[in-house]
Amino acid sequence: MKLNIDSPPTLIWLDDHIEIIEQTLLPAELKVIKLRNVEEVIDAIFRLAVRGAPAIGACGAYGIVVALNEGSPATVDEARAILDKDGERIGNARPTAVNLSWAVNRVCTYAKKGETVEDIHRLALESANAVFNEDRAACDAIGTFGSEELADYSVIMTHCNAGRLATTGIGTALGVIYGKARAGQEVEVYSSETRPLLQGARLTSWELSTAGIPVTVMPDSAGSSLLRTGRIHAVVVGADRIAANGDVANKVGTYTHALAAKAAGVPFYVAAPTSTLDALTATGADIEIEQRIPEEIQRCGDKQTTPDGVNIWNPAFDVTPAELVTAIITEVGVLRPDYNESIRGALAAVATK
Ligand code: MRU
């Protein structure tokens, strides 16, 4: 299989601004847009123009550099005040993916060590570049560990998009797919379309098909019957936040697939960098689940889909309990139950690096 993964990066820092692929337009149009101020950064994250936990983390990290440029502080105190105020605003643009607040806090804390305004600017950019580069490297490592772990499995089901579009590298769940292809293993993917914004149908199928990997799109609700046929060897999904006990918050619909995989005896893997592990959140019940606007359910394109006045519940994510997760593939290795212990070990391993 010839692997082509040379499409433009999901986001990149260029001189004084961030460039992102405007993901809401895919697959019809591949357009790159510039984010030049804090409002544009927050808006792009909120609209899902840039999305996926590690990608919004990197975007938020560079967003801090944008904030310093935009605020052009004259003193160290002014620069630190910008870090506090805009760090808070950018870090809260979406609540569920821990990578966003993690990356923003990391950049702000590091930049605050600067003793001059120039130092603060320099340290912020240095730290944001580190977030970007570490995620890229983590994706490659996840791909390698994943390809070893799933070497005997060739037909993989996934949900949402946890690929090149969602990270600064080859992706997490899709990083495993690319890792298998790089290792010369056979691989094909079933992608559920993913409500409400069709990240699976629009994005996963776009990036896998442009890479040359066979992909089939299905409605989310077809996952359980597909799993029951025995055609799927493993499910691999990404994550937005993994609690200390291994409960996994990911795109709404993930939990349904995990239950169906359990019923069908199919292994259910989560692929995520250690920046998605949240030792400060004890269980999935403590994870804030983002609620999205009702219009995403009330309309499909320009068509009305629900009667006027009907209540809408539109959570962006759900939580899959740890007992349904076969293993968590990270850049420091494959974590297995007991997750309290293996997650603690993984975080200790990166802390000492
Ligand atoms: O709302 P989204 O599109 O940002 O949701 C993305 C997901 O749920 C991904 O699976 C997760 O962020 C992991 S991306 C490597």
Short mmCIF file of N, CA, C and O in Angstrom, two decimals, residues 33-111:
data_model
loop_
_atom_site.label_atom_id
_atom_site.label_comp_id
_atom_site.label_asym_id
_atom_site.label_seq_id
_atom_site.Cartn_x
_atom_site.Cartn_y
_atom_site.Cartn_z
N ILE A 33 -6.90 29.18 6.49
CA ILE A 33 -7.22 30.53 6.95
C ILE A 33 -6.21 30.98 8.01
O ILE A 33 -5.56 30.15 8.63
N LYS A 34 -6.11 32.29 8.19
CA LYS A 34 -5.15 32.85 9.16
C LYS A 34 -5.88 33.28 10.42
O LYS A 34 -6.97 33.84 10.35
N LEU A 35 -5.28 33.03 11.58
CA LEU A 35 -5.81 33.52 12.86
C LEU A 35 -4.83 34.56 13.38
O LEU A 35 -3.69 34.22 13.72
N ARG A 36 -5.27 35.82 13.44
CA ARG A 36 -4.34 36.92 13.75
C ARG A 36 -4.61 37.59 15.08
O ARG A 36 -3.84 38.42 15.52
N ASN A 37 -5.76 37.27 15.71
CA ASN A 37 -6.03 37.86 17.03
C ASN A 37 -6.77 36.85 17.91
O ASN A 37 -7.21 35.79 17.43
N VAL A 38 -6.91 37.19 19.19
CA VAL A 38 -7.46 36.24 20.16
C VAL A 38 -8.90 35.87 19.80
O VAL A 38 -9.29 34.70 19.90
N GLU A 39 -9.68 36.85 19.37
CA GLU A 39 -11.07 36.56 18.98
C GLU A 39 -11.11 35.49 17.90
O GLU A 39 -11.93 34.57 17.94
N GLU A 40 -10.24 35.64 16.89
CA GLU A 40 -10.24 34.67 15.78
C GLU A 40 -9.81 33.28 16.26
O GLU A 40 -10.33 32.27 15.80
N VAL A 41 -8.87 33.24 17.21
CA VAL A 41 -8.42 31.94 17.75
C VAL A 41 -9.58 31.25 18.47
O VAL A 41 -9.90 30.08 18.23
N ILE A 42 -10.24 32.01 19.36
CA ILE A 42 -11.34 31.43 20.14
C ILE A 42 -12.48 31.01 19.22
O ILE A 42 -13.05 29.92 19.35
N ASP A 43 -12.79 31.85 18.26
CA ASP A 43 -13.87 31.55 17.33
C ASP A 43 -13.56 30.28 16.52
O ASP A 43 -14.43 29.42 16.34
N ALA A 44 -12.32 30.15 16.05
CA ALA A 44 -11.96 28.97 15.24
C ALA A 44 -12.07 27.69 16.08
O ALA A 44 -12.54 26.66 15.58
N ILE A 45 -11.67 27.78 17.35
CA ILE A 45 -11.76 26.59 18.22
C ILE A 45 -13.23 26.29 18.49
O ILE A 45 -13.67 25.14 18.39
N PHE A 46 -14.01 27.32 18.77
CA PHE A 46 -15.42 27.10 19.12
C PHE A 46 -16.23 26.56 17.93
O PHE A 46 -17.07 25.68 18.07
N ARG A 47 -15.94 27.09 16.73
CA ARG A 47 -16.69 26.67 15.52
C ARG A 47 -16.26 25.30 15.01
O ARG A 47 -16.81 24.79 14.04
N LEU A 48 -15.16 24.75 15.59
CA LEU A 48 -14.60 23.50 15.11
C LEU A 48 -13.94 23.66 13.74
O LEU A 48 -13.83 22.71 12.97
N ALA A 49 -13.50 24.90 13.44
CA ALA A 49 -12.69 25.11 12.25
C ALA A 49 -11.35 24.42 12.47
O ALA A 49 -10.74 23.87 11.55
N VAL A 50 -10.87 24.48 13.72
CA VAL A 50 -9.76 23.63 14.16
C VAL A 50 -10.33 22.80 15.30
O VAL A 50 -11.05 23.33 16.15
N ARG A 51 -10.04 21.51 15.30
CA ARG A 51 -10.72 20.64 16.29
C ARG A 51 -9.85 19.40 16.51
O ARG A 51 -8.88 19.18 15.81
N GLY A 52 -10.31 18.58 17.50
CA GLY A 52 -9.49 17.44 17.90
C GLY A 52 -8.63 17.90 19.07
O GLY A 52 -8.02 18.99 19.02
N ALA A 53 -8.61 17.10 20.14
CA ALA A 53 -7.98 17.55 21.39
C ALA A 53 -6.54 18.07 21.23
O ALA A 53 -6.24 19.19 21.64
N PRO A 54 -5.64 17.29 20.62
CA PRO A 54 -4.26 17.81 20.53
C PRO A 54 -4.14 19.04 19.63
O PRO A 54 -3.35 19.95 19.91
N ALA A 55 -4.95 19.10 18.56
CA ALA A 55 -4.87 20.25 17.65
C ALA A 55 -5.36 21.52 18.34
O ALA A 55 -4.76 22.60 18.18
N ILE A 56 -6.43 21.42 19.13
CA ILE A 56 -6.87 22.65 19.81
C ILE A 56 -5.89 23.02 20.92
O ILE A 56 -5.73 24.20 21.24
N GLY A 57 -5.21 22.02 21.48
CA GLY A 57 -4.15 22.33 22.45
C GLY A 57 -3.05 23.16 21.79
O GLY A 57 -2.65 24.21 22.30
N ALA A 58 -2.58 22.71 20.63
CA ALA A 58 -1.50 23.43 19.93
C ALA A 58 -1.99 24.80 19.47
O ALA A 58 -1.26 25.80 19.55
N CYS A 59 -3.23 24.87 19.02
CA CYS A 59 -3.78 26.15 18.56
C CYS A 59 -3.88 27.12 19.75
O CYS A 59 -3.52 28.30 19.63
N GLY A 60 -4.34 26.61 20.89
CA GLY A 60 -4.42 27.45 22.09
C GLY A 60 -3.04 27.92 22.53
O GLY A 60 -2.85 29.06 22.95
N ALA A 61 -2.04 27.02 22.40
CA ALA A 61 -0.67 27.38 22.79
C ALA A 61 -0.17 28.55 21.93
O ALA A 61 0.33 29.55 22.45
N TYR A 62 -0.35 28.45 20.62
CA TYR A 62 0.07 29.56 19.74
C TYR A 62 -0.86 30.76 19.94
O TYR A 62 -0.45 31.90 19.70
N GLY A 63 -2.09 30.50 20.39
CA GLY A 63 -3.02 31.59 20.68
C GLY A 63 -2.46 32.54 21.73
O GLY A 63 -2.72 33.75 21.71
N ILE A 64 -1.67 32.00 22.65
CA ILE A 64 -1.05 32.84 23.69
C ILE A 64 -0.02 33.79 23.06
O ILE A 64 0.11 34.96 23.44
N VAL A 65 0.70 33.27 22.07
CA VAL A 65 1.68 34.12 21.38
C VAL A 65 0.93 35.22 20.62
O VAL A 65 1.32 36.40 20.63
N VAL A 66 -0.18 34.84 19.99
CA VAL A 66 -1.03 35.82 19.30
C VAL A 66 -1.50 36.89 20.29
O VAL A 66 -1.48 38.09 19.99
N ALA A 67 -1.90 36.46 21.48
CA ALA A 67 -2.41 37.40 22.49
C ALA A 67 -1.34 38.41 22.89
O ALA A 67 -1.61 39.61 23.03
N LEU A 68 -0.10 37.91 23.05
CA LEU A 68 0.99 38.83 23.42
C LEU A 68 1.27 39.81 22.28
O LEU A 68 1.47 41.01 22.51
N ASN A 69 1.25 39.31 21.05
CA ASN A 69 1.47 40.21 19.90
C ASN A 69 0.38 41.27 19.83
O ASN A 69 0.64 42.45 19.63
N GLU A 70 -0.86 40.79 20.00
CA GLU A 70 -2.01 41.71 19.86
C GLU A 70 -2.00 42.75 20.98
O GLU A 70 -2.26 43.94 20.75
N GLY A 71 -1.69 42.29 22.21
CA GLY A 71 -1.74 43.20 23.36
C GLY A 71 -0.57 44.16 23.41
O GLY A 71 -0.61 45.18 24.09
N SER A 72 0.51 43.83 22.67
CA SER A 72 1.81 44.56 22.70
C SER A 72 2.08 45.26 24.05
O SER A 72 2.06 46.49 24.14
N PRO A 73 2.33 44.44 25.09
CA PRO A 73 2.56 45.00 26.43
C PRO A 73 3.84 45.83 26.48
O PRO A 73 4.82 45.50 25.82
N ALA A 74 3.81 46.90 27.31
CA ALA A 74 4.99 47.76 27.44
C ALA A 74 5.84 47.33 28.63
O ALA A 74 7.02 47.63 28.70
N THR A 75 5.21 46.62 29.59
CA THR A 75 5.94 46.22 30.80
C THR A 75 5.71 44.73 31.07
O THR A 75 4.77 44.13 30.54
N VAL A 76 6.56 44.19 31.94
CA VAL A 76 6.43 42.77 32.32
C VAL A 76 5.07 42.54 33.00
O VAL A 76 4.40 41.53 32.74
N ASP A 77 4.65 43.48 33.84
CA ASP A 77 3.36 43.31 34.51
C ASP A 77 2.21 43.27 33.50
O ASP A 77 1.28 42.47 33.63
N GLU A 78 2.30 44.13 32.50
CA GLU A 78 1.25 44.12 31.47
C GLU A 78 1.25 42.79 30.71
O GLU A 78 0.20 42.23 30.41
N ALA A 79 2.43 42.30 30.40
CA ALA A 79 2.54 41.02 29.67
C ALA A 79 1.93 39.89 30.52
O ALA A 79 1.17 39.05 30.01
N ARG A 80 2.24 39.90 31.81
CA ARG A 80 1.70 38.83 32.69
C ARG A 80 0.19 38.93 32.81
O ARG A 80 -0.52 37.93 32.88
N ALA A 81 -0.31 40.17 32.80
CA ALA A 81 -1.78 40.36 32.88
C ALA A 81 -2.45 39.80 31.62
O ALA A 81 -3.53 39.19 31.68
N ILE A 82 -1.80 39.98 30.48
CA ILE A 82 -2.34 39.43 29.22
C ILE A 82 -2.36 37.90 29.30
O ILE A 82 -3.33 37.25 28.92
N LEU A 83 -1.27 37.35 29.82
CA LEU A 83 -1.21 35.88 29.95
C LEU A 83 -2.36 35.37 30.82
O LEU A 83 -3.00 34.36 30.50
N ASP A 84 -2.64 36.08 31.91
CA ASP A 84 -3.72 35.65 32.81
C ASP A 84 -5.07 35.76 32.12
O ASP A 84 -5.85 34.82 32.09
N LYS A 85 -5.33 36.93 31.55
CA LYS A 85 -6.67 37.20 31.00
C LYS A 85 -6.93 36.35 29.74
O LYS A 85 -7.92 35.63 29.65
N ASP A 86 -6.02 36.43 28.78
CA ASP A 86 -6.27 35.71 27.53
C ASP A 86 -6.04 34.21 27.69
O ASP A 86 -6.67 33.40 27.00
N GLY A 87 -5.15 33.85 28.64
CA GLY A 87 -4.97 32.42 28.92
C GLY A 87 -6.29 31.81 29.38
O GLY A 87 -6.70 30.73 28.96
N GLU A 88 -6.97 32.52 30.25
CA GLU A 88 -8.27 32.06 30.78
C GLU A 88 -9.30 31.95 29.63
O GLU A 88 -10.01 30.96 29.52
N ARG A 89 -9.35 32.98 28.80
CA ARG A 89 -10.35 33.00 27.72
C ARG A 89 -10.08 31.87 26.71
O ARG A 89 -10.99 31.13 26.33
N ILE A 90 -8.84 31.75 26.28
CA ILE A 90 -8.52 30.73 25.27
C ILE A 90 -8.67 29.33 25.87
O ILE A 90 -9.25 28.43 25.27
N GLY A 91 -8.18 29.17 27.10
CA GLY A 91 -8.22 27.85 27.75
C GLY A 91 -9.63 27.34 27.97
O GLY A 91 -9.86 26.14 28.06
N ASN A 92 -10.60 28.28 28.02
CA ASN A 92 -11.99 27.87 28.24
C ASN A 92 -12.82 27.85 26.97
O ASN A 92 -14.05 27.73 27.03
N ALA A 93 -12.19 27.98 25.80
CA ALA A 93 -12.97 28.05 24.56
C ALA A 93 -13.80 26.78 24.34
O ALA A 93 -14.89 26.83 23.77
N ARG A 94 -13.25 25.64 24.76
CA ARG A 94 -14.02 24.38 24.79
C ARG A 94 -13.62 23.68 26.09
O ARG A 94 -12.42 23.62 26.41
N PRO A 95 -14.59 23.08 26.81
CA PRO A 95 -14.27 22.59 28.16
C PRO A 95 -13.81 21.14 28.28
O PRO A 95 -13.16 20.79 29.27
N THR A 96 -14.13 20.27 27.32
CA THR A 96 -13.94 18.84 27.60
C THR A 96 -12.51 18.37 27.33
O THR A 96 -11.93 17.65 28.15
N ALA A 97 -11.93 18.77 26.20
CA ALA A 97 -10.57 18.30 25.88
C ALA A 97 -9.58 18.95 26.82
O ALA A 97 -9.39 20.16 26.81
N VAL A 98 -8.93 18.13 27.64
CA VAL A 98 -8.00 18.68 28.64
C VAL A 98 -6.76 19.25 27.97
O VAL A 98 -6.09 20.12 28.52
N ASN A 99 -6.45 18.80 26.75
CA ASN A 99 -5.25 19.28 26.05
C ASN A 99 -5.25 20.80 25.90
O ASN A 99 -4.19 21.42 25.89
N LEU A 100 -6.43 21.40 25.76
CA LEU A 100 -6.49 22.85 25.54
C LEU A 100 -6.02 23.60 26.79
O LEU A 100 -5.08 24.40 26.71
N SER A 101 -6.65 23.34 27.94
CA SER A 101 -6.23 24.06 29.14
C SER A 101 -4.81 23.66 29.55
O SER A 101 -4.02 24.49 30.02
N TRP A 102 -4.47 22.39 29.33
CA TRP A 102 -3.12 21.92 29.65
C TRP A 102 -2.07 22.71 28.86
O TRP A 102 -1.09 23.21 29.41
N ALA A 103 -2.28 22.85 27.56
CA ALA A 103 -1.29 23.52 26.70
C ALA A 103 -1.22 25.01 27.02
O ALA A 103 -0.13 25.59 27.11
N VAL A 104 -2.38 25.63 27.22
CA VAL A 104 -2.42 27.07 27.51
C VAL A 104 -1.73 27.35 28.84
O VAL A 104 -0.90 28.26 28.95
N ASN A 105 -2.03 26.54 29.86
CA ASN A 105 -1.39 26.73 31.17
C ASN A 105 0.13 26.54 31.07
O ASN A 105 0.91 27.27 31.68
N ARG A 106 0.52 25.54 30.30
CA ARG A 106 1.95 25.26 30.15
C ARG A 106 2.68 26.46 29.54
O ARG A 106 3.71 26.89 30.05
N VAL A 107 2.11 27.01 28.48
CA VAL A 107 2.76 28.14 27.80
C VAL A 107 2.77 29.36 28.72
O VAL A 107 3.80 30.04 28.86
N CYS A 108 1.65 29.63 29.39
CA CYS A 108 1.58 30.82 30.26
C CYS A 108 2.56 30.70 31.43
O CYS A 108 3.28 31.66 31.76
N THR A 109 2.60 29.53 32.04
CA THR A 109 3.50 29.34 33.19
C THR A 109 4.96 29.53 32.78
O THR A 109 5.74 30.19 33.46
N TYR A 110 5.31 28.99 31.62
CA TYR A 110 6.69 29.07 31.15
C TYR A 110 7.04 30.52 30.78
O TYR A 110 8.09 31.05 31.14
N ALA A 111 6.11 31.17 30.07
CA ALA A 111 6.38 32.54 29.61
C ALA A 111 6.53 33.50 30.78
O ALA A 111 7.31 34.46 30.73
#
